[in-house]
Coordinates of C-alpha atoms and ligand atoms in Angstrom, one line a residue:
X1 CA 16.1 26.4 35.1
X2 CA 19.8 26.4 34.0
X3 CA 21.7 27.9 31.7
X4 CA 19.9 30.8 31.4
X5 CA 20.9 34.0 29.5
X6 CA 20.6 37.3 30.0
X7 CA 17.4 37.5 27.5
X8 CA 16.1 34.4 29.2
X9 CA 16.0 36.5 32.8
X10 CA 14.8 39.8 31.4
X11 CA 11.5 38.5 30.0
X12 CA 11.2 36.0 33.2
X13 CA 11.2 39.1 35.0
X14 CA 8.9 40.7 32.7
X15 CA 6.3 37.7 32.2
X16 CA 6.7 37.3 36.5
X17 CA 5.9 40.9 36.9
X18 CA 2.6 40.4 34.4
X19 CA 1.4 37.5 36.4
X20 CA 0.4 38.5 40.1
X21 CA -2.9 36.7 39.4
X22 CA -1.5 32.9 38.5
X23 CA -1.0 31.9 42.0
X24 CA -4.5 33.4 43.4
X25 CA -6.6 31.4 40.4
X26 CA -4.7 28.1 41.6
X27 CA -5.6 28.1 45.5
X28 CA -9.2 28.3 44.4
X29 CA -9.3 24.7 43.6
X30 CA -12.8 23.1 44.1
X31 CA -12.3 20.9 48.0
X32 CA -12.7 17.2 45.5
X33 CA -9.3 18.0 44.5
X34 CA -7.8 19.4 47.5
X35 CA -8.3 16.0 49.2
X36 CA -7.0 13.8 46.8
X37 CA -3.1 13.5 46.5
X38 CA -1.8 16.7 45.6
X39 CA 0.1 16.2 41.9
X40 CA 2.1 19.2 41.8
X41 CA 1.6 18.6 37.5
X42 CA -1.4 20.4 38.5
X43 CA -1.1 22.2 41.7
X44 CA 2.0 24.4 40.8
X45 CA 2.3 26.6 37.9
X46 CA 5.6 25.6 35.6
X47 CA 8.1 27.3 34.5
X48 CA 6.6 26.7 30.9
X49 CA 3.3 28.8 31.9
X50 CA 5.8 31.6 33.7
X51 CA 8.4 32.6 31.1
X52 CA 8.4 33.9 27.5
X53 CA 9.3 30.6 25.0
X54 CA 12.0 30.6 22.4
X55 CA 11.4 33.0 19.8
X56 CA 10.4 32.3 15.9
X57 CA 13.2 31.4 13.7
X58 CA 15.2 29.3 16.1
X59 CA 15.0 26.2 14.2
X60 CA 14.7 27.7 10.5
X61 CA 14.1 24.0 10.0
X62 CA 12.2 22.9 12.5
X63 CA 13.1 19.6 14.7
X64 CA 10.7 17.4 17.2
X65 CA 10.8 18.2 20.9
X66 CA 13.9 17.2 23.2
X67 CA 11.7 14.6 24.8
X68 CA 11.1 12.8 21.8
X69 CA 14.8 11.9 21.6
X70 CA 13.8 7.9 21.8
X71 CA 11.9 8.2 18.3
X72 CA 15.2 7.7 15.9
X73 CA 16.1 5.1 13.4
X74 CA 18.4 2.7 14.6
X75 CA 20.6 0.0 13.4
X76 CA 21.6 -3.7 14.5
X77 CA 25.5 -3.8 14.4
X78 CA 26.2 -7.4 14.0
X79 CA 23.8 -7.5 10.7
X80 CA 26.2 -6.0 8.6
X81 CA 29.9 -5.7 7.8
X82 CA 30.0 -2.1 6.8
X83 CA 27.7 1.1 7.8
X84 CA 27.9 1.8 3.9
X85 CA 26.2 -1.1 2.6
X86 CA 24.0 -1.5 5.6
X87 CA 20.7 -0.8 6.8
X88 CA 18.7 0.8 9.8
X89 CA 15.4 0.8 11.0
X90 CA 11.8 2.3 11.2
X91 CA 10.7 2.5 15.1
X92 CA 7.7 2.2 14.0
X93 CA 6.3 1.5 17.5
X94 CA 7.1 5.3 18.1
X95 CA 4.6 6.6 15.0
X96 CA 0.8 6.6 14.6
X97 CA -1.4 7.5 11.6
X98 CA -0.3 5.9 8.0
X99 CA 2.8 8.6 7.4
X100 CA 6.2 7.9 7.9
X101 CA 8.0 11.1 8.9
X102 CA 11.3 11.8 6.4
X103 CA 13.3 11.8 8.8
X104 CA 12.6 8.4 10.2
X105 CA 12.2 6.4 6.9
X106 CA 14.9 3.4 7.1
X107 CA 17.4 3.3 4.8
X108 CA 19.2 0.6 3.0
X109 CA 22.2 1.4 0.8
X110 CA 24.4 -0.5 -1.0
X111 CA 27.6 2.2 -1.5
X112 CA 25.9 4.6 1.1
X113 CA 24.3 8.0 0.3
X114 CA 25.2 9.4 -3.0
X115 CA 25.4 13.3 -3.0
X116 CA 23.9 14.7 -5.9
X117 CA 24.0 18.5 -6.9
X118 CA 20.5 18.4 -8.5
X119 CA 21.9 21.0 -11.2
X120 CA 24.0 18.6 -12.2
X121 CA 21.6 15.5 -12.2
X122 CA 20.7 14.0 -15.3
X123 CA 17.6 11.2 -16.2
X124 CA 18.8 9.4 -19.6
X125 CA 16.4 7.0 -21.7
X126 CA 17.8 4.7 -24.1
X127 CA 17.5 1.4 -25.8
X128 CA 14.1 0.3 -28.1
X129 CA 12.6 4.0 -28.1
X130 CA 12.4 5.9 -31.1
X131 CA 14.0 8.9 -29.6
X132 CA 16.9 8.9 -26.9
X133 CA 16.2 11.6 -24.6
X134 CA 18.4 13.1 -21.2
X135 CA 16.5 15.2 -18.7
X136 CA 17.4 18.1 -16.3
X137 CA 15.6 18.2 -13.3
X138 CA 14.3 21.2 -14.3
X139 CA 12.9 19.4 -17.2
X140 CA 11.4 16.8 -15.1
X141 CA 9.8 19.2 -13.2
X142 CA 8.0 21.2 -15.9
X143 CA 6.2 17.8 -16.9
X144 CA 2.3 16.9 -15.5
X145 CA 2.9 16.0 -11.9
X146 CA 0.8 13.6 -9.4
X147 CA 0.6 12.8 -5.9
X148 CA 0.5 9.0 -4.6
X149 CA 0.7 8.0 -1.0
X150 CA 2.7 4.1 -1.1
X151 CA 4.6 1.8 1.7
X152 CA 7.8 0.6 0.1
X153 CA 9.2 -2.6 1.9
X154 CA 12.6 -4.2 1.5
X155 CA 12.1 -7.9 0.9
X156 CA 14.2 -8.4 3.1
X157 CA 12.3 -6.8 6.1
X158 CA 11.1 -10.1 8.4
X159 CA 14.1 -11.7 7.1
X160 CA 16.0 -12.8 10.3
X161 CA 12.7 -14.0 11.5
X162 CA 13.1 -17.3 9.2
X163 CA 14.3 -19.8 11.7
X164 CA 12.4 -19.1 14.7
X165 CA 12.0 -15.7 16.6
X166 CA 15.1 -13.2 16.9
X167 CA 15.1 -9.8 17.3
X168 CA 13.3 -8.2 19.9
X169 CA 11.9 -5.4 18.8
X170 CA 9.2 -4.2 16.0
X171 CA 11.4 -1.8 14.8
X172 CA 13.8 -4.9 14.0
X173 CA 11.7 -7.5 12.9
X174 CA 9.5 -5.3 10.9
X175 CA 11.3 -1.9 10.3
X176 CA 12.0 -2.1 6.6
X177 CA 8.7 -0.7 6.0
X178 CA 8.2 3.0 5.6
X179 CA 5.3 4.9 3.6
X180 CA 5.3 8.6 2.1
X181 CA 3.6 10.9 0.0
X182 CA 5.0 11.5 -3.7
X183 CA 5.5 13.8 -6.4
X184 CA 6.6 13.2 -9.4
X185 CA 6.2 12.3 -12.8
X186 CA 4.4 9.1 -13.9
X187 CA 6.9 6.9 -15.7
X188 CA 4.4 6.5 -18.7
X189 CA 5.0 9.9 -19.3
X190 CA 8.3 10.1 -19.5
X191 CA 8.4 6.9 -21.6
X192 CA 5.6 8.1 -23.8
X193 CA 7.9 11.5 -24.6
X194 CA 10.7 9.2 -25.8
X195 CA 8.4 6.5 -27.1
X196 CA 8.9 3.1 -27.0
X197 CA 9.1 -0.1 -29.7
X198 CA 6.7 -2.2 -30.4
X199 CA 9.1 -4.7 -29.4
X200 CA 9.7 -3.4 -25.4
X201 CA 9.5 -5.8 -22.9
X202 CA 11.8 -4.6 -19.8
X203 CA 13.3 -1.2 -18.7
X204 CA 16.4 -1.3 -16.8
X205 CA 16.7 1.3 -14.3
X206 CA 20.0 2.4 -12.9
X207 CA 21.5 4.5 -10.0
X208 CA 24.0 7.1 -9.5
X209 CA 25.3 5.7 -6.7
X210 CA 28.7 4.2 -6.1
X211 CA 26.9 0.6 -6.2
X212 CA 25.7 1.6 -9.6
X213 CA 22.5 -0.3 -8.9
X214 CA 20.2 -1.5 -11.3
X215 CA 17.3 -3.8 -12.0
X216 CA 14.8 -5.1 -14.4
X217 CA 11.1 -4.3 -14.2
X218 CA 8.4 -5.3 -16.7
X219 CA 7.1 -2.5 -19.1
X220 CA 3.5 -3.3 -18.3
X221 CA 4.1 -2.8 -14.8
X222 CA 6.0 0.7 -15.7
X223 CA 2.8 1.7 -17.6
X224 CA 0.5 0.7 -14.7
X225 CA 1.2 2.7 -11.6
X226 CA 5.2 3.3 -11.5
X227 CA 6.4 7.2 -10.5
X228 CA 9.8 8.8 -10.8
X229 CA 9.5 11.0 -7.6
X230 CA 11.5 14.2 -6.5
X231 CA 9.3 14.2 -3.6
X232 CA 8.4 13.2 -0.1
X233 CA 6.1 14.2 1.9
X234 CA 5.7 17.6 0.6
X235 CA 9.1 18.7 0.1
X236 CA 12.1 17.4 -1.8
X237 CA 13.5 13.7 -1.7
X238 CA 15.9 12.7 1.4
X239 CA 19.2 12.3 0.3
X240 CA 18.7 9.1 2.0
X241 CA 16.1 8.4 -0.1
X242 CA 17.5 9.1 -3.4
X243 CA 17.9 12.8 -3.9
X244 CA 16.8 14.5 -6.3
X245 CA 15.5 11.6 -8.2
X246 CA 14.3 7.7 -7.2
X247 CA 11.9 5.0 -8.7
X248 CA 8.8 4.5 -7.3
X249 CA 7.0 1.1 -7.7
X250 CA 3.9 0.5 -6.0
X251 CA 4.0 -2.6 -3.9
X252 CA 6.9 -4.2 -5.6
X253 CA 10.1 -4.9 -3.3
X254 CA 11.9 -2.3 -2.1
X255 CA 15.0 -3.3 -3.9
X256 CA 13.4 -2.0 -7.2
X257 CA 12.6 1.5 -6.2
X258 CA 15.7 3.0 -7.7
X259 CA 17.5 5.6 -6.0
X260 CA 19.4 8.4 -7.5
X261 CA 18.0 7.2 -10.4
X262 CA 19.9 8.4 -13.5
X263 CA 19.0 6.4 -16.4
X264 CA 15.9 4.1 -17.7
X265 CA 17.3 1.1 -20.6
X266 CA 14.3 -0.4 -22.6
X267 CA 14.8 -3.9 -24.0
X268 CA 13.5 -7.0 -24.6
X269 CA 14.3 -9.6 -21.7
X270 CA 15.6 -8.8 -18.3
X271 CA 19.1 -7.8 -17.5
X272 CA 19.7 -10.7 -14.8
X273 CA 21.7 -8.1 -12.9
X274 CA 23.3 -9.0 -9.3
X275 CA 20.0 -7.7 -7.6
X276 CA 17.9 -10.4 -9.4
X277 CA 19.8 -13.6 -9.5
X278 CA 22.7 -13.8 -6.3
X279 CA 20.4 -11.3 -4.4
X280 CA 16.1 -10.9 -3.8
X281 CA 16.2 -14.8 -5.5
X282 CA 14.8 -17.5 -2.4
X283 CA 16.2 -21.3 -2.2
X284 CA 13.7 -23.5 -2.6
X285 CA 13.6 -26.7 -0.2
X286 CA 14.4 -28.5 -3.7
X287 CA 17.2 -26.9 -4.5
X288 CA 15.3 -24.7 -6.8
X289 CA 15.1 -21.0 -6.7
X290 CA 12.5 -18.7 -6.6
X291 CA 13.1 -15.5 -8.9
X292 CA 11.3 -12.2 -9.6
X293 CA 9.5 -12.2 -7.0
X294 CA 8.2 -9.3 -7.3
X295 CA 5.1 -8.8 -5.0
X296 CA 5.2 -8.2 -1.3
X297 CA 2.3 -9.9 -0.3
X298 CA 0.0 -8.2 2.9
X299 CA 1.3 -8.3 6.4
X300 CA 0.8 -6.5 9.3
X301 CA 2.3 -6.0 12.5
X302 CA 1.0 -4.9 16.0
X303 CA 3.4 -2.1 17.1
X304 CA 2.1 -1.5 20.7
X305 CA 2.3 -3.5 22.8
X306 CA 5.8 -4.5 21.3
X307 CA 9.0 -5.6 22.9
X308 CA 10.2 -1.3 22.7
X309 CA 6.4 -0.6 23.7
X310 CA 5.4 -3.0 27.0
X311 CA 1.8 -2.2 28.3
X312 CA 1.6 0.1 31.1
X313 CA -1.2 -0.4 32.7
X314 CA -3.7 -2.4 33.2
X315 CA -7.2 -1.1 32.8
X316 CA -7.9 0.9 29.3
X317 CA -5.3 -0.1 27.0
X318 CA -5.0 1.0 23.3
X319 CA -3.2 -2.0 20.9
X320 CA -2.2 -0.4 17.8
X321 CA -0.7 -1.6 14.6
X322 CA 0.1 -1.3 10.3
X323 CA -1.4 -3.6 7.2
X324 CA -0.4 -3.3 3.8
X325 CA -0.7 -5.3 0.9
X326 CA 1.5 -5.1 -2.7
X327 CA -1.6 -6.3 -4.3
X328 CA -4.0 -3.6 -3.5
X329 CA -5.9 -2.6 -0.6
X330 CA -6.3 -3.9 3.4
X331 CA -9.9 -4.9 3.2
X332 CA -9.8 -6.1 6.8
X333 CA -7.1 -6.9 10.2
X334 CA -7.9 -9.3 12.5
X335 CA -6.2 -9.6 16.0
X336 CA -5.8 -12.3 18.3
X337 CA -5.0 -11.8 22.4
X338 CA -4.8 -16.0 22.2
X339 CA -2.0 -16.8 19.7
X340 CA -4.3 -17.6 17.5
X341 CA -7.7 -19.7 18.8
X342 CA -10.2 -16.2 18.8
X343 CA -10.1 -13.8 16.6
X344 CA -11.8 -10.0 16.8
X345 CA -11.9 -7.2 13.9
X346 CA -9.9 -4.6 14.6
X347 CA -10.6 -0.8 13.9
X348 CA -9.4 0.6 10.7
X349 CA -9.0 4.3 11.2
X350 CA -7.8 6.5 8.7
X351 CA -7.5 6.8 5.3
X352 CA -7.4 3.9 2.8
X353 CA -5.2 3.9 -0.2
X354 CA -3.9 1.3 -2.8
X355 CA -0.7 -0.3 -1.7
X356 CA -0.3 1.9 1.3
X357 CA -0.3 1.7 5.1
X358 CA -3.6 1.3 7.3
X359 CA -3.7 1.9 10.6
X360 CA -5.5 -0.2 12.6
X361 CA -6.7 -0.2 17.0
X362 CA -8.2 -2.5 19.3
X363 CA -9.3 -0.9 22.5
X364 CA -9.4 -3.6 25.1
X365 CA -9.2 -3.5 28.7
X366 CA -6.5 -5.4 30.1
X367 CA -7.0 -7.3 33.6
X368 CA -3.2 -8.1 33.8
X369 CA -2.8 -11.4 32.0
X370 CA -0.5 -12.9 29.8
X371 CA -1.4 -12.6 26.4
X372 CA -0.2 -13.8 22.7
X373 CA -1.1 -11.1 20.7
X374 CA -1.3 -11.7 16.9
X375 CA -2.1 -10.0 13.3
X376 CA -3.7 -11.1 10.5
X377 CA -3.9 -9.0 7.4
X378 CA -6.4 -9.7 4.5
X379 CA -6.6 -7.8 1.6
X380 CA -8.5 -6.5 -2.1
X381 CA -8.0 -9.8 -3.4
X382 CA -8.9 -12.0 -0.7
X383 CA -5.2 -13.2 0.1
X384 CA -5.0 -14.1 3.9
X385 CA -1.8 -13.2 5.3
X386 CA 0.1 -16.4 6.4
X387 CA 1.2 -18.0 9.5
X388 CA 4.8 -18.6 9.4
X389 CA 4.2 -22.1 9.9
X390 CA 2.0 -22.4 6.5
X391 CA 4.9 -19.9 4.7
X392 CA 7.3 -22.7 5.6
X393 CA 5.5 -25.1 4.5
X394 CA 5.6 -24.3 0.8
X395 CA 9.3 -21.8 0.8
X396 CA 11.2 -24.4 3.2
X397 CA 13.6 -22.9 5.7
X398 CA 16.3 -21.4 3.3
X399 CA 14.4 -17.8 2.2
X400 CA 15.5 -14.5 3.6
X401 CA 13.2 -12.7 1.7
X402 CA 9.5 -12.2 1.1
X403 CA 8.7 -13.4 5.0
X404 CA 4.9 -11.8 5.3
X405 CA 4.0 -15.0 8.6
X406 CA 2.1 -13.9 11.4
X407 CA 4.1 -12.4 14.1
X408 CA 3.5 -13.0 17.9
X409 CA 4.3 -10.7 20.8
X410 CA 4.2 -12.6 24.6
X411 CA 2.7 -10.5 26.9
X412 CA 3.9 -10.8 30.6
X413 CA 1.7 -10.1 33.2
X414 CA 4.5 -7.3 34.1
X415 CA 3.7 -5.6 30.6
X416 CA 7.0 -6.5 29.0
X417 CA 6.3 -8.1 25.8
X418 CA 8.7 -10.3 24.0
X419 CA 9.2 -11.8 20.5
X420 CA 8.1 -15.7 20.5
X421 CA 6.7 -18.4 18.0
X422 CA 4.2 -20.6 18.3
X423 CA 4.6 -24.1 16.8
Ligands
MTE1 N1 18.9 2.3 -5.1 C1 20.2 2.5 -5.2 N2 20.7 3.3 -6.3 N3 21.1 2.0 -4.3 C2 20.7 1.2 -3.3 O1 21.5 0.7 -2.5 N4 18.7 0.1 -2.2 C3 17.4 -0.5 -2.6 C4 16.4 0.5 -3.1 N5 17.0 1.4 -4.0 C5 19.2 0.9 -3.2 C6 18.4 1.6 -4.1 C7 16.8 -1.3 -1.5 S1 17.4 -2.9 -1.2 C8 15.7 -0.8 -0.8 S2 14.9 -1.8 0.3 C9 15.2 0.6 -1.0 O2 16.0 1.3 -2.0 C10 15.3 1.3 0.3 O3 14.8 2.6 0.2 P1 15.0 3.6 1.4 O4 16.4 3.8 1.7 O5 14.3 4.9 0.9 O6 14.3 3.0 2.6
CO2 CO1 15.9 -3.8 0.1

């Protein structure tokens, strides 16, 4: 123990003084465990079962264990010119379950992280409604609210991963993926307060952001299932992730959830903004391009064993992993140990929602041999996710986006796993 104050020694003394007993209960170990190889993890009492913890109200706000320090978002400093319009990543080899903690959610920003004073936040609608209409937060907030558990991916996520294998690293090749609870207002209802045309076709929505950003999204999809959120997980938005106010767009690309979204045009045809014709548009092998696409189609990704996450041991091993599909739900994952010749089922545990995460296991017992370990999502509507050799196939080599092929991890017969293809 270092560091210690004076507190710290007073109730040491007082917790040793309380404890006479510790050491007696200890030395009657049954003889099994006296002739196997003392670990003193069991054998000696620690310092954490001798002395008084922290109080309450330490960390008002409170923050993971020191020994969880590995388990951060992280960036790739070649990818990018400028930490402002940049990106980082979700280690999602680090997280279990289907929810992505706040404060581990990637973020991509295209003028960095807009600070908003909610007081001083406004949502505007104009365009073909019958009645222009700004809204306070407070506003927003006083309006029927719902709860929807959705992945958001960036197109973009996968997208080094074009031309062969690259980064090493599931966080990298796959960490533009996070998933959250909302709250918020359905967009219907805020459009249904202004009411729109007969002759709506498109909403524009906008950010108050330095970037400004905005795209185009089709009405009936804002009708459908689309959310204006103020928040995540149970408490309010991450500025990161749009504070106080972003889009929410089930199973569309990431690059239309608007963040710090202050203002929703409705028209008639799309705006053909920067986002949608230079950028999130994929060149065809024809010289052609590829625009609104909208959909992320399923994927999935094994996350342990990974390049960050090599297999320990041999013996009982747990491979775990995500599915999601744009389209509706993971119906089923299949894994291969082969790169590809047998396939098994794997384990969906957890819960099941529409354009959200799954979680899916494979217990398997490892003897110590090299293994390609694949995933292979299918989902509500029977679309088989891809291998990267079929994607290419029909999109050429010249996408960045929209890249939902099978991934393969190597595994060594050391445990370290790499990133590899298979041709
Ligand atoms: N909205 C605004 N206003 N500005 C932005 O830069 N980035 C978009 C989208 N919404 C962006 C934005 C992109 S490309 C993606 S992938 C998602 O936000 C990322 O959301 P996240 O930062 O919560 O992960
Ligand atoms: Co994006």
């Amino acid at each position: 123990m270092s560091g210690t104050s004076s507190t710290d020694t007073l109730n040491r003394r007082r917790f040793l003084s309380g404890l006479a007993g510790a050491g007696a209960a200890l030395s009657s170990l049954p003889a099994k465990a006296e002739s196997a190889k003392p670990d003193p993890a069991i054998t000696e009492v620690q310092d954490w079962n001798r002395y008084l913890g922290d109080g309450v109200q330490k960390t008002p706000y409170g923050m993971p264990s020191k020994f969880e320090k590995n388990v951060v978002r992280r960036d790739v400093s070649w990818l990018t010119a400028s930490p402002e319009s940049s990106v980082n990543f979700t280690p999602l080899h680090e997280l279990d379950g289907i929810i992505t903690p706040s404060g581990l959610c990637f973020e991509r920003h295209h003028s960095g992280v807009a600070e908003i004073n909610p007081a001083d936040h406004r949502l505007m609608i104009n365009g073909l409604v019958d009645k222009p209409l700004v809204f306070t937060m407070d506003d927003l907030k006083r309006m029927p609210r719902v709860n929807k558990i959705h992945f958001l991916e960036c197109a973009a996520n996968s997208g080094m991963e074009w031309r062969g294998a690259q980064l090493n690293g599931c966080q990298f090749t796959h960490g533009m993926v996070h998933n959250v609870m909302y709250t918020g207002v359905t967009l219907k209802t805020v459009l249904d307060e202004a009411g729109i045309k007969p002759n709506a076709k498109w909403l524009m929505l906008e950010g108050a952001d330095a970037a400004g950003m905005n795209r185009s999204l089709p009405i009936d999809k804002a009708l459908d299932d689309c959310m204006i959120a103020f928040g995540m997980n149970g408490e309010a938005l991450r500025p990161e992730q749009g504070y106080p106010l972003r889009a929410v767009i089930p199973g569309w690309e990431g690059n239309l959830w608007v963040k710090w979204l202050r203002r929703i045009e409705v028209g008639d045809q799309p705006w053909q903004t920067r986002e949608e014709t230079s950028k999130y548009t994929d060149l065809l092998a024809d010289g052609r391009s590829r625009k609104h696409t909208f959909v992320m189609d399923a994927k999935s990704i094994v996350t342990n064993p990974s390049p960050q996450a090599p297999l320990k041991y041999k013996g009982r091993n747990v491979l775990s992993g995500f599915a999601w599909s744009g389209r509706g739900t993971v119906k089923r994952v299949d894994v291969s140990m082969d790169g590809g010749r047998n396939w098994q089922t794997a384990r969906i545990d957890g819960p099941v929602f529409d354009k959200s995460l799954v979680r899916f296991y494979v217990d398997f017992d490892w003897n110590g041999h090299e293994m390609m370990i694949q995933s292979r999502a299918m989902d509500s509507t029977g679309y088989v996710q891809p291998s990267k050799d079929e994607l290419r196939k029909v999109r050429g080599v010249n996408s960045i986006y929209h890249n939902n092929g099978i991934q393969t991890w190597l595994v060594r017969s050391s445990g370290e796993t790499e990133n590899v293809e298979i041709g």
